[in-house]
Amino acid sequence: MYWPLQRILNTEKMGGFLILVGLMSICSLSFGEECIQELLENIDFPGTDITRVYSPDAQHCQMLCTQYHGCLFFTFIRADWTKDDRHFYCYLKKTASGKPNVQTPLLGVTSGYSLKPCNRESQPCLSQVYYNVDFYGADYRTLFTATYEDCQRVCTQDPHCQFFTFVNDVFTPVYIRYKCHLKFSWTIPRTSVVEAKVGVVSGFSHKAQMTQSFNTACEGKLFPGTNIPGNNIEELPSSSPQHCQALCSNHPKCTYFSFNSNGFSCQLKNNPDKLVMNAQDGVISGLAAHFCQLDTNWVTEAKEGVDFRGSDIRYVLLDDPETCQRTCTQDATCQFYTYVNENFFKQDYWRRCFLKSSIIIPAPPKVAKLVNVVSGFSQRNCV
């Protein structure tokens, strides 16, 4: 098996192919229109890697491939792999043709295809539990529960919890037996890069789930011209203070944030003990809004002169940014977009509508073998 990551194919080299796809079906879900759900056990798709992520099984790996913007097919290394310790590796792959260049028999792996062309749930029910498997990292809260079922129930009832690991009654050391680890991953779209650029317009799908759903409405609190220094837990690109507030409100450890409009930088911060604010031009700070429904009207506002660079699914040729926005909203795979108008310095890019996406299903940062633990996912999407 050829494991080193491969460089993503240059967009220019694929230009003719992508334009053809866009003209054939502006709402096409992938490079190929065939829905292939079958998993191929002990078959490898060697090479053509985009990236590698962790996954507990081939079905979950397939879901990650489906949501990852460039992935067309994948190879997953199972727990019974014996050649080395690369268990639970999920290799996401693509080619210009949309099909693997070669398929070879290999024990301990499972391969398959993106489900982008298929009708599917964007937030599927992940009902499987995994014995002797640790979802390592991403902890934000721990408690003690009698069983893994109790741990999973707590995770399901906590809106921030996406997956868990439970330590059973024979684990060593003794003092952490029955410990339930609640874990977080992002459930709202995240743009990879946000930057100022003349001649482009960017925005979000009007169907994008940019906040968690709650019955109680609330108003977000913003402090214009104000910075809250220090206590950073994460820094993410964002297009507006409202976008930054949505990110902060989605994160269980975020108490407040600062948005830098010059660099489109969203600094998520954690300090439940004190709130220290300083005056600073170009910075807007605010408070997280946990367990209530923020206003999301900002999602419908297009950003002139702002580029959401990267995360491209594909592009299509369209006449205006309004049509690009509607195309993104109608496409089940698109979460945000960038449209290139005739003010852009490269004429070859004019009229391109780039459709974009990010992974929003629960995704553990690492999966590993560990005896006497049980891991699994929240069941909120299984009702």
PDB file of C-alpha atoms in Angstrom, residues 1-236:
ATOM      1  CA  MET A   1       0.000   0.000   0.000  1.00  0.00           C
ATOM      2  CA  TYR A   2       1.300   3.459  -0.847  1.00  0.00           C
ATOM      3  CA  TRP A   3       0.738   5.599   2.258  1.00  0.00           C
ATOM      4  CA  PRO A   4       2.387   9.062   1.906  1.00  0.00           C
ATOM      5  CA  LEU A   5      -0.121  11.877   1.402  1.00  0.00           C
ATOM      6  CA  GLN A   6      -0.476  13.123  -2.138  1.00  0.00           C
ATOM      7  CA  ARG A   7      -0.752  16.735  -3.163  1.00  0.00           C
ATOM      8  CA  ILE A   8      -4.264  17.795  -4.118  1.00  0.00           C
ATOM      9  CA  LEU A   9      -4.622  18.113  -7.881  1.00  0.00           C
ATOM     10  CA  ASN A  10      -4.200  21.644  -9.138  1.00  0.00           C
ATOM     11  CA  THR A  11      -7.507  23.350  -9.910  1.00  0.00           C
ATOM     12  CA  GLU A  12      -6.249  24.670 -13.206  1.00  0.00           C
ATOM     13  CA  LYS A  13      -5.426  21.180 -14.476  1.00  0.00           C
ATOM     14  CA  MET A  14      -8.974  20.091 -13.717  1.00  0.00           C
ATOM     15  CA  GLY A  15     -10.615  23.211 -15.082  1.00  0.00           C
ATOM     16  CA  GLY A  16     -12.046  21.725 -18.267  1.00  0.00           C
ATOM     17  CA  PHE A  17     -13.428  18.724 -16.461  1.00  0.00           C
ATOM     18  CA  LEU A  18     -15.031  20.810 -13.708  1.00  0.00           C
ATOM     19  CA  ILE A  19     -16.649  23.208 -16.158  1.00  0.00           C
ATOM     20  CA  LEU A  20     -18.126  20.253 -18.043  1.00  0.00           C
ATOM     21  CA  VAL A  21     -19.625  18.895 -14.835  1.00  0.00           C
ATOM     22  CA  GLY A  22     -21.017  22.285 -13.891  1.00  0.00           C
ATOM     23  CA  LEU A  23     -22.686  22.748 -17.261  1.00  0.00           C
ATOM     24  CA  MET A  24     -24.130  19.226 -17.240  1.00  0.00           C
ATOM     25  CA  SER A  25     -25.735  19.615 -13.839  1.00  0.00           C
ATOM     26  CA  ILE A  26     -25.347  22.752 -11.771  1.00  0.00           C
ATOM     27  CA  CYS A  27     -26.649  20.899  -8.735  1.00  0.00           C
ATOM     28  CA  SER A  28     -24.554  17.789  -9.311  1.00  0.00           C
ATOM     29  CA  LEU A  29     -23.482  16.206  -6.041  1.00  0.00           C
ATOM     30  CA  SER A  30     -20.059  14.953  -7.128  1.00  0.00           C
ATOM     31  CA  PHE A  31     -17.751  14.369 -10.068  1.00  0.00           C
ATOM     32  CA  GLY A  32     -19.546  11.107 -10.802  1.00  0.00           C
ATOM     33  CA  GLU A  33     -23.310  10.683 -10.639  1.00  0.00           C
ATOM     34  CA  GLU A  34     -23.274   7.019  -9.656  1.00  0.00           C
ATOM     35  CA  CYS A  35     -24.254   6.216  -6.072  1.00  0.00           C
ATOM     36  CA  ILE A  36     -21.993   3.372  -4.880  1.00  0.00           C
ATOM     37  CA  GLN A  37     -22.774   2.410  -1.282  1.00  0.00           C
ATOM     38  CA  GLU A  38     -20.997  -0.980  -1.250  1.00  0.00           C
ATOM     39  CA  LEU A  39     -17.947  -1.374   0.979  1.00  0.00           C
ATOM     40  CA  LEU A  40     -15.079  -3.483  -0.383  1.00  0.00           C
ATOM     41  CA  GLU A  41     -13.521  -5.566   2.395  1.00  0.00           C
ATOM     42  CA  ASN A  42      -9.808  -6.412   2.067  1.00  0.00           C
ATOM     43  CA  ILE A  43      -9.501  -4.192  -1.012  1.00  0.00           C
ATOM     44  CA  ASP A  44      -7.052  -1.263  -1.096  1.00  0.00           C
ATOM     45  CA  PHE A  45      -7.247   1.889  -3.227  1.00  0.00           C
ATOM     46  CA  PRO A  46      -3.499   2.711  -3.067  1.00  0.00           C
ATOM     47  CA  GLY A  47      -2.180   6.269  -3.439  1.00  0.00           C
ATOM     48  CA  THR A  48      -4.019   9.464  -4.471  1.00  0.00           C
ATOM     49  CA  ASP A  49      -4.466  10.496  -0.803  1.00  0.00           C
ATOM     50  CA  ILE A  50      -5.778  13.951   0.052  1.00  0.00           C
ATOM     51  CA  THR A  51      -5.442  13.584   3.809  1.00  0.00           C
ATOM     52  CA  ARG A  52      -5.703  11.104   6.651  1.00  0.00           C
ATOM     53  CA  VAL A  53      -8.117  11.275   9.585  1.00  0.00           C
ATOM     54  CA  TYR A  54      -9.166   8.871  12.359  1.00  0.00           C
ATOM     55  CA  SER A  55     -12.375   6.851  12.287  1.00  0.00           C
ATOM     56  CA  PRO A  56     -13.732   3.924  14.357  1.00  0.00           C
ATOM     57  CA  ASP A  57     -15.028   1.908  11.382  1.00  0.00           C
ATOM     58  CA  ALA A  58     -15.403   1.895   7.613  1.00  0.00           C
ATOM     59  CA  GLN A  59     -18.990   3.220   7.700  1.00  0.00           C
ATOM     60  CA  HIS A  60     -17.921   6.287   9.678  1.00  0.00           C
ATOM     61  CA  CYS A  61     -14.907   6.731   7.385  1.00  0.00           C
ATOM     62  CA  GLN A  62     -17.312   6.730   4.442  1.00  0.00           C
ATOM     63  CA  MET A  63     -19.358   9.490   6.115  1.00  0.00           C
ATOM     64  CA  LEU A  64     -16.211  11.575   6.613  1.00  0.00           C
ATOM     65  CA  CYS A  65     -15.327  11.108   2.945  1.00  0.00           C
ATOM     66  CA  THR A  66     -18.847  12.141   1.985  1.00  0.00           C
ATOM     67  CA  GLN A  67     -18.588  15.427   3.902  1.00  0.00           C
ATOM     68  CA  TYR A  68     -14.953  16.235   3.143  1.00  0.00           C
ATOM     69  CA  HIS A  69     -14.889  18.683   0.245  1.00  0.00           C
ATOM     70  CA  GLY A  70     -12.441  16.878  -2.046  1.00  0.00           C
ATOM     71  CA  CYS A  71     -12.969  13.222  -1.160  1.00  0.00           C
ATOM     72  CA  LEU A  72     -14.330  10.825  -3.796  1.00  0.00           C
ATOM     73  CA  PHE A  73     -13.278   7.469  -2.286  1.00  0.00           C
ATOM     74  CA  PHE A  74     -11.326   6.127   0.690  1.00  0.00           C
ATOM     75  CA  THR A  75      -9.407   3.265   2.301  1.00  0.00           C
ATOM     76  CA  PHE A  76      -9.875   2.466   6.011  1.00  0.00           C
ATOM     77  CA  ILE A  77      -7.400   0.439   8.132  1.00  0.00           C
ATOM     78  CA  ARG A  78      -9.381  -1.828  10.449  1.00  0.00           C
ATOM     79  CA  ALA A  79      -8.593  -3.000  13.995  1.00  0.00           C
ATOM     80  CA  ASP A  80      -7.506  -6.424  12.629  1.00  0.00           C
ATOM     81  CA  TRP A  81      -4.703  -4.895  10.534  1.00  0.00           C
ATOM     82  CA  THR A  82      -1.407  -6.605  11.490  1.00  0.00           C
ATOM     83  CA  LYS A  83       1.387  -5.036   9.412  1.00  0.00           C
ATOM     84  CA  ASP A  84       1.962  -2.090  11.780  1.00  0.00           C
ATOM     85  CA  ASP A  85       0.111   0.031  14.357  1.00  0.00           C
ATOM     86  CA  ARG A  86      -1.853   2.224  11.925  1.00  0.00           C
ATOM     87  CA  HIS A  87      -5.266   1.093  13.150  1.00  0.00           C
ATOM     88  CA  PHE A  88      -8.356   3.236  12.548  1.00  0.00           C
ATOM     89  CA  TYR A  89      -6.647   5.329   9.846  1.00  0.00           C
ATOM     90  CA  CYS A  90      -9.119   6.703   7.301  1.00  0.00           C
ATOM     91  CA  TYR A  91      -7.377   7.778   4.075  1.00  0.00           C
ATOM     92  CA  LEU A  92      -9.445  10.212   1.993  1.00  0.00           C
ATOM     93  CA  LYS A  93      -8.676  10.147  -1.717  1.00  0.00           C
ATOM     94  CA  LYS A  94      -9.494  11.631  -5.120  1.00  0.00           C
ATOM     95  CA  THR A  95      -8.548  11.411  -8.791  1.00  0.00           C
ATOM     96  CA  ALA A  96      -9.470  13.473 -11.839  1.00  0.00           C
ATOM     97  CA  SER A  97     -11.567  10.571 -13.132  1.00  0.00           C
ATOM     98  CA  GLY A  98     -13.435  10.184  -9.841  1.00  0.00           C
ATOM     99  CA  LYS A  99     -12.403   6.514  -9.633  1.00  0.00           C
ATOM    100  CA  PRO A 100      -9.378   4.766  -8.082  1.00  0.00           C
ATOM    101  CA  ASN A 101      -6.447   4.346 -10.428  1.00  0.00           C
ATOM    102  CA  VAL A 102      -5.981   0.773  -9.174  1.00  0.00           C
ATOM    103  CA  GLN A 103      -7.558  -1.710  -6.739  1.00  0.00           C
ATOM    104  CA  THR A 104      -5.462  -4.339  -4.987  1.00  0.00           C
ATOM    105  CA  PRO A 105      -6.262  -7.099  -2.448  1.00  0.00           C
ATOM    106  CA  LEU A 106      -4.972  -6.295   1.057  1.00  0.00           C
ATOM    107  CA  LEU A 107      -5.962  -7.920   4.365  1.00  0.00           C
ATOM    108  CA  GLY A 108      -7.100  -5.608   7.155  1.00  0.00           C
ATOM    109  CA  VAL A 109      -8.478  -2.726   5.083  1.00  0.00           C
ATOM    110  CA  THR A 110     -11.872  -1.714   3.727  1.00  0.00           C
ATOM    111  CA  SER A 111     -12.410   0.690   0.837  1.00  0.00           C
ATOM    112  CA  GLY A 112     -15.406   2.483  -0.600  1.00  0.00           C
ATOM    113  CA  TYR A 113     -16.813   5.596  -2.228  1.00  0.00           C
ATOM    114  CA  SER A 114     -18.169   8.957  -1.154  1.00  0.00           C
ATOM    115  CA  LEU A 115     -21.953   9.055  -0.842  1.00  0.00           C
ATOM    116  CA  LYS A 116     -22.147  12.578  -2.269  1.00  0.00           C
ATOM    117  CA  PRO A 117     -24.309  11.360  -5.201  1.00  0.00           C
ATOM    118  CA  CYS A 118     -26.696   9.522  -2.848  1.00  0.00           C
ATOM    119  CA  ASN A 119     -29.686  10.762  -0.879  1.00  0.00           C
ATOM    120  CA  ARG A 120     -28.511  10.814   2.731  1.00  0.00           C
ATOM    121  CA  GLU A 121     -28.781  12.589   6.084  1.00  0.00           C
ATOM    122  CA  SER A 122     -26.281  15.399   6.733  1.00  0.00           C
ATOM    123  CA  GLN A 123     -26.330  14.444  10.435  1.00  0.00           C
ATOM    124  CA  PRO A 124     -26.757  10.645  10.457  1.00  0.00           C
ATOM    125  CA  CYS A 125     -27.583   8.444  13.443  1.00  0.00           C
ATOM    126  CA  LEU A 126     -24.348   6.877  14.730  1.00  0.00           C
ATOM    127  CA  SER A 127     -25.730   4.024  16.829  1.00  0.00           C
ATOM    128  CA  GLN A 128     -22.671   1.727  16.958  1.00  0.00           C
ATOM    129  CA  VAL A 129     -20.673   1.418  20.195  1.00  0.00           C
ATOM    130  CA  TYR A 130     -17.045   0.267  20.204  1.00  0.00           C
ATOM    131  CA  TYR A 131     -15.599  -2.048  22.870  1.00  0.00           C
ATOM    132  CA  ASN A 132     -11.904  -1.709  23.755  1.00  0.00           C
ATOM    133  CA  VAL A 133     -11.681   1.414  21.600  1.00  0.00           C
ATOM    134  CA  ASP A 134     -10.739   4.866  22.941  1.00  0.00           C
ATOM    135  CA  PHE A 135     -11.880   8.126  21.361  1.00  0.00           C
ATOM    136  CA  TYR A 136      -8.771   9.917  22.561  1.00  0.00           C
ATOM    137  CA  GLY A 137      -8.834  13.663  23.308  1.00  0.00           C
ATOM    138  CA  ALA A 138     -11.480  16.400  22.862  1.00  0.00           C
ATOM    139  CA  ASP A 139     -12.661  16.055  26.491  1.00  0.00           C
ATOM    140  CA  TYR A 140     -14.549  18.996  27.973  1.00  0.00           C
ATOM    141  CA  ARG A 141     -16.287  17.337  30.926  1.00  0.00           C
ATOM    142  CA  THR A 142     -15.963  14.146  33.006  1.00  0.00           C
ATOM    143  CA  LEU A 143     -18.241  12.453  35.529  1.00  0.00           C
ATOM    144  CA  PHE A 144     -18.839   8.985  36.951  1.00  0.00           C
ATOM    145  CA  THR A 145     -21.654   6.780  35.666  1.00  0.00           C
ATOM    146  CA  ALA A 146     -22.635   3.192  36.449  1.00  0.00           C
ATOM    147  CA  THR A 147     -22.594   1.941  32.831  1.00  0.00           C
ATOM    148  CA  TYR A 148     -21.607   3.029  29.351  1.00  0.00           C
ATOM    149  CA  GLU A 149     -25.342   3.305  28.566  1.00  0.00           C
ATOM    150  CA  ASP A 150     -25.643   5.953  31.297  1.00  0.00           C
ATOM    151  CA  CYS A 151     -22.592   7.723  29.897  1.00  0.00           C
ATOM    152  CA  GLN A 152     -24.112   7.710  26.400  1.00  0.00           C
ATOM    153  CA  ARG A 153     -27.407   9.022  27.780  1.00  0.00           C
ATOM    154  CA  VAL A 154     -25.629  11.952  29.456  1.00  0.00           C
ATOM    155  CA  CYS A 155     -23.803  12.659  26.181  1.00  0.00           C
ATOM    156  CA  THR A 156     -27.082  12.591  24.259  1.00  0.00           C
ATOM    157  CA  GLN A 157     -28.737  15.033  26.657  1.00  0.00           C
ATOM    158  CA  ASP A 158     -25.791  17.461  26.647  1.00  0.00           C
ATOM    159  CA  PRO A 159     -26.033  19.534  23.415  1.00  0.00           C
ATOM    160  CA  HIS A 160     -22.247  20.032  23.320  1.00  0.00           C
ATOM    161  CA  CYS A 161     -21.389  16.313  23.527  1.00  0.00           C
ATOM    162  CA  GLN A 162     -20.772  14.549  20.226  1.00  0.00           C
ATOM    163  CA  PHE A 163     -19.062  11.354  21.432  1.00  0.00           C
ATOM    164  CA  PHE A 164     -17.811   9.717  24.617  1.00  0.00           C
ATOM    165  CA  THR A 165     -15.468   7.153  26.156  1.00  0.00           C
ATOM    166  CA  PHE A 166     -16.480   5.187  29.268  1.00  0.00           C
ATOM    167  CA  VAL A 167     -14.000   3.380  31.557  1.00  0.00           C
ATOM    168  CA  ASN A 168     -15.496   0.094  32.799  1.00  0.00           C
ATOM    169  CA  ASP A 169     -15.376  -1.674  36.182  1.00  0.00           C
ATOM    170  CA  VAL A 170     -12.188  -3.718  35.584  1.00  0.00           C
ATOM    171  CA  PHE A 171     -10.011  -0.949  34.176  1.00  0.00           C
ATOM    172  CA  THR A 172      -6.569  -0.268  35.658  1.00  0.00           C
ATOM    173  CA  PRO A 173      -5.836   2.077  37.441  1.00  0.00           C
ATOM    174  CA  VAL A 174      -8.753   1.474  39.806  1.00  0.00           C
ATOM    175  CA  TYR A 175      -9.444   5.102  40.697  1.00  0.00           C
ATOM    176  CA  ILE A 176     -10.766   6.038  37.233  1.00  0.00           C
ATOM    177  CA  ARG A 177     -13.157   3.108  36.873  1.00  0.00           C
ATOM    178  CA  TYR A 178     -16.704   4.164  35.872  1.00  0.00           C
ATOM    179  CA  LYS A 179     -15.395   7.468  34.504  1.00  0.00           C
ATOM    180  CA  CYS A 180     -17.389   8.955  31.643  1.00  0.00           C
ATOM    181  CA  HIS A 181     -15.537  11.333  29.305  1.00  0.00           C
ATOM    182  CA  LEU A 182     -17.756  13.703  27.293  1.00  0.00           C
ATOM    183  CA  LYS A 183     -16.155  14.964  24.103  1.00  0.00           C
ATOM    184  CA  PHE A 184     -16.710  17.764  21.580  1.00  0.00           C
ATOM    185  CA  SER A 185     -16.357  18.262  17.839  1.00  0.00           C
ATOM    186  CA  TRP A 186     -17.715  21.010  15.609  1.00  0.00           C
ATOM    187  CA  THR A 187     -21.292  20.671  14.371  1.00  0.00           C
ATOM    188  CA  ILE A 188     -21.405  23.915  12.379  1.00  0.00           C
ATOM    189  CA  PRO A 189     -19.525  24.726   9.141  1.00  0.00           C
ATOM    190  CA  ARG A 190     -16.057  26.244   9.483  1.00  0.00           C
ATOM    191  CA  THR A 191     -14.334  28.141   6.698  1.00  0.00           C
ATOM    192  CA  SER A 192     -10.678  27.179   6.248  1.00  0.00           C
ATOM    193  CA  VAL A 193      -9.419  30.675   5.276  1.00  0.00           C
ATOM    194  CA  VAL A 194     -11.193  34.053   5.261  1.00  0.00           C
ATOM    195  CA  GLU A 195      -9.394  36.980   3.654  1.00  0.00           C
ATOM    196  CA  ALA A 196     -10.045  40.288   1.910  1.00  0.00           C
ATOM    197  CA  LYS A 197      -9.876  40.075  -1.878  1.00  0.00           C
ATOM    198  CA  VAL A 198     -11.104  42.453  -4.588  1.00  0.00           C
ATOM    199  CA  GLY A 199     -13.532  40.977  -7.110  1.00  0.00           C
ATOM    200  CA  VAL A 200     -15.114  38.209  -5.044  1.00  0.00           C
ATOM    201  CA  VAL A 201     -18.303  37.757  -3.022  1.00  0.00           C
ATOM    202  CA  SER A 202     -18.710  35.060  -0.373  1.00  0.00           C
ATOM    203  CA  GLY A 203     -21.525  33.782   1.783  1.00  0.00           C
ATOM    204  CA  PHE A 204     -23.279  30.819   3.335  1.00  0.00           C
ATOM    205  CA  SER A 205     -25.969  28.420   2.234  1.00  0.00           C
ATOM    206  CA  HIS A 206     -29.286  29.640   3.612  1.00  0.00           C
ATOM    207  CA  LYS A 207     -29.828  26.086   4.838  1.00  0.00           C
ATOM    208  CA  ALA A 208     -26.536  25.954   6.737  1.00  0.00           C
ATOM    209  CA  GLN A 209     -26.991  25.017  10.403  1.00  0.00           C
ATOM    210  CA  MET A 210     -24.844  27.748  11.938  1.00  0.00           C
ATOM    211  CA  THR A 211     -26.080  27.334  15.505  1.00  0.00           C
ATOM    212  CA  GLN A 212     -27.493  24.511  17.587  1.00  0.00           C
ATOM    213  CA  SER A 213     -31.297  24.485  17.721  1.00  0.00           C
ATOM    214  CA  PHE A 214     -32.960  25.591  20.968  1.00  0.00           C
ATOM    215  CA  ASN A 215     -36.525  26.559  21.769  1.00  0.00           C
ATOM    216  CA  THR A 216     -35.517  29.676  23.708  1.00  0.00           C
ATOM    217  CA  ALA A 217     -34.473  32.725  21.642  1.00  0.00           C
ATOM    218  CA  CYS A 218     -31.769  35.097  22.898  1.00  0.00           C
ATOM    219  CA  GLU A 219     -29.886  38.201  21.806  1.00  0.00           C
ATOM    220  CA  GLY A 220     -26.139  38.065  21.528  1.00  0.00           C
ATOM    221  CA  LYS A 221     -24.110  40.648  23.434  1.00  0.00           C
ATOM    222  CA  LEU A 222     -21.418  42.455  21.397  1.00  0.00           C
ATOM    223  CA  PHE A 223     -18.899  45.089  22.519  1.00  0.00           C
ATOM    224  CA  PRO A 224     -17.759  47.220  19.495  1.00  0.00           C
ATOM    225  CA  GLY A 225     -14.243  48.645  19.591  1.00  0.00           C
ATOM    226  CA  THR A 226     -13.332  46.321  22.437  1.00  0.00           C
ATOM    227  CA  ASN A 227     -10.752  43.586  22.903  1.00  0.00           C
ATOM    228  CA  ILE A 228     -10.732  40.918  25.626  1.00  0.00           C
ATOM    229  CA  PRO A 229      -7.037  40.010  25.922  1.00  0.00           C
ATOM    230  CA  GLY A 230      -5.675  36.571  26.768  1.00  0.00           C
ATOM    231  CA  ASN A 231      -7.294  33.269  27.748  1.00  0.00           C
ATOM    232  CA  ASN A 232      -7.373  31.984  24.148  1.00  0.00           C
ATOM    233  CA  ILE A 233      -8.415  28.362  23.629  1.00  0.00           C
ATOM    234  CA  GLU A 234      -8.676  28.381  19.834  1.00  0.00           C
ATOM    235  CA  GLU A 235      -8.360  30.795  16.911  1.00  0.00           C
ATOM    236  CA  LEU A 236     -10.519  30.296  13.824  1.00  0.00           C
TER     237      LEU A 236
END
